[in-house]
Coordinates of C-alpha atoms in Angstrom, one line a residue:
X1 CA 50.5 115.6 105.2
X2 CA 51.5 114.1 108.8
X3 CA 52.9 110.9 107.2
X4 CA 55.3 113.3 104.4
X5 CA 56.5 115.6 107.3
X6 CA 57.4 112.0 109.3
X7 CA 58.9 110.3 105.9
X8 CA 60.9 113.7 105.5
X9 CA 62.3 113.8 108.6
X10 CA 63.6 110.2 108.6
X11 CA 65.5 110.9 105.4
X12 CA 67.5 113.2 107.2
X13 CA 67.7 112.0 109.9
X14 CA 69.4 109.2 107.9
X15 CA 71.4 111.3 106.0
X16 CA 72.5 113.0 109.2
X17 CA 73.5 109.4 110.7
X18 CA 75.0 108.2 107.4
X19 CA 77.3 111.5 107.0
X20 CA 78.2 111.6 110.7
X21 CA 79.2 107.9 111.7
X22 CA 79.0 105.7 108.9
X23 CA 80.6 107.6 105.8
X24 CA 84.6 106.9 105.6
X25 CA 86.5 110.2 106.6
X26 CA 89.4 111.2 104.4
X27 CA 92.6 111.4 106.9
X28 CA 95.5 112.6 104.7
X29 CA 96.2 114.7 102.3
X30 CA 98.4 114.2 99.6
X31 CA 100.1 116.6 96.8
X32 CA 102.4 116.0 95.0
X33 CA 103.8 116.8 91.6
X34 CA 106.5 115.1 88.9
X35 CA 110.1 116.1 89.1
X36 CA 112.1 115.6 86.4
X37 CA 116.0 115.7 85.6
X38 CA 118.1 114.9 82.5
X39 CA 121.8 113.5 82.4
X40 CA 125.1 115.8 81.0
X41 CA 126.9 114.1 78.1
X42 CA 129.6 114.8 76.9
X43 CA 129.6 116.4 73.6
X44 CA 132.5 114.3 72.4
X45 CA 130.8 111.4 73.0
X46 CA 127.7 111.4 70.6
X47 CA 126.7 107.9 70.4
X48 CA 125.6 108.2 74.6
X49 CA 122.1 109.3 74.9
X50 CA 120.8 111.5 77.9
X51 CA 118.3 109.4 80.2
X52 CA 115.8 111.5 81.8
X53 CA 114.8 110.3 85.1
X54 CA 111.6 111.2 87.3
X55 CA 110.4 111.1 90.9
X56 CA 107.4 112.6 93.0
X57 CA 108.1 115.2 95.1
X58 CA 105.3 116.6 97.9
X59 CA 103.7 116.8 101.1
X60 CA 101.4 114.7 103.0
X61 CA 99.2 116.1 105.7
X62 CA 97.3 114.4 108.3
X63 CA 93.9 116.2 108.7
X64 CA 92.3 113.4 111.2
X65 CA 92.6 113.6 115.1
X66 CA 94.8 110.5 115.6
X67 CA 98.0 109.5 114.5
X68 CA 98.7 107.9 111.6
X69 CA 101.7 105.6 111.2
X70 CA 103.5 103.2 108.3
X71 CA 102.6 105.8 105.6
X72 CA 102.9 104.3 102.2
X73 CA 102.7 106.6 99.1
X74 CA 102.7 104.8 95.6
X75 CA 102.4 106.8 92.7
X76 CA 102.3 105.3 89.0
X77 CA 104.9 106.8 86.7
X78 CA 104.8 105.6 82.9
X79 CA 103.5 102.3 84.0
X80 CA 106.0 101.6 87.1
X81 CA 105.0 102.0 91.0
X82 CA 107.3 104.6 92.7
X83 CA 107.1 104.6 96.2
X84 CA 107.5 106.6 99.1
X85 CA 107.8 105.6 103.1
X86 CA 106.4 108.0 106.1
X87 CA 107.1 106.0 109.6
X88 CA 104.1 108.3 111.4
X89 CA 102.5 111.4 111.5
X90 CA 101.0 113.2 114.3
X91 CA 97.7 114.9 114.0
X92 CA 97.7 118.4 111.8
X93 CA 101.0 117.3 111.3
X94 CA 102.5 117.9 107.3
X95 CA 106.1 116.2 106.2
X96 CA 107.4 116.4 102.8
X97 CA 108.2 113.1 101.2
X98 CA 110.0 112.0 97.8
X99 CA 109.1 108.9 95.8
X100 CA 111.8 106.7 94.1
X101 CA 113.3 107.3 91.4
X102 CA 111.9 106.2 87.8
X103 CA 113.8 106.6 84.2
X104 CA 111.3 108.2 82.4
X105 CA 110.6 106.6 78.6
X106 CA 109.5 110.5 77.1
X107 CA 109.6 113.4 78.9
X108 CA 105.7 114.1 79.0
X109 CA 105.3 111.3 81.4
X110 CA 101.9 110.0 82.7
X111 CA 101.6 110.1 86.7
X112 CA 98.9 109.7 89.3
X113 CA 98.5 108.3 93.1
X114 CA 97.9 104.5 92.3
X115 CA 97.4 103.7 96.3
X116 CA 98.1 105.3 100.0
X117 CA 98.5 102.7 102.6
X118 CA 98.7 103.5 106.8
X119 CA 98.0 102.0 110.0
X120 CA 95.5 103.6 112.3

């Protein structure tokens, strides 16, 4: 019974290590959702097709104690990397960014966060 109790009590006490010190902690947080705008024609121009175009628009928070600088937001939109700069971020500080513009093939276009890059 002595040698469960001690075998329990390393687990977590492991766990406890792991959780604390080794696991990665998340330092931003990023939301963001797809904006997207359509072109005027004129009507006596028929043969001119609208383009719709679409970009990322959010915030980014940092939630770690230090400062965070040479933010890098890259979002995929229908297949093509729009990206958005942040030169530093102060701790609890939140800043709303706006990705590049993309010309979208439909309107229902596919998005997600491909990547976040920063210097510690």
């Amino acid at each position: 019974m002595k040698k469960f109790l001690i075998l329990i009590v390393i687990i977590v006490a492991g766990y406890f290590a792991y959780d604390n010190f080794l696991k990665e902690k998340d330092v931003l947080e990023v939301k963001g959702n797809l904006v997207k705008m359509k072109e005027g024609v004129d009507i006596d121009a028929p043969a001119i097709q609208p383009r719709t175009w679409g970009h990322i628009e959010g915030t980014v928070k940092n939630i770690s104690e230090n400062d965070v600088n040479n933010i890098e937001i890259v979002y995929k939109i229908n297949g093509r990397e729009s990206v958005a700069r942040i030169k530093s971020l102060a701790a609890g500080e939140e800043v709303k960014f706006k990705t590049d513009k993309i010309l979208l093939n439909s309107y229902e276009a596919s998005h997600f966060l491909e990547k976040l890059n920063f210097d510690k």
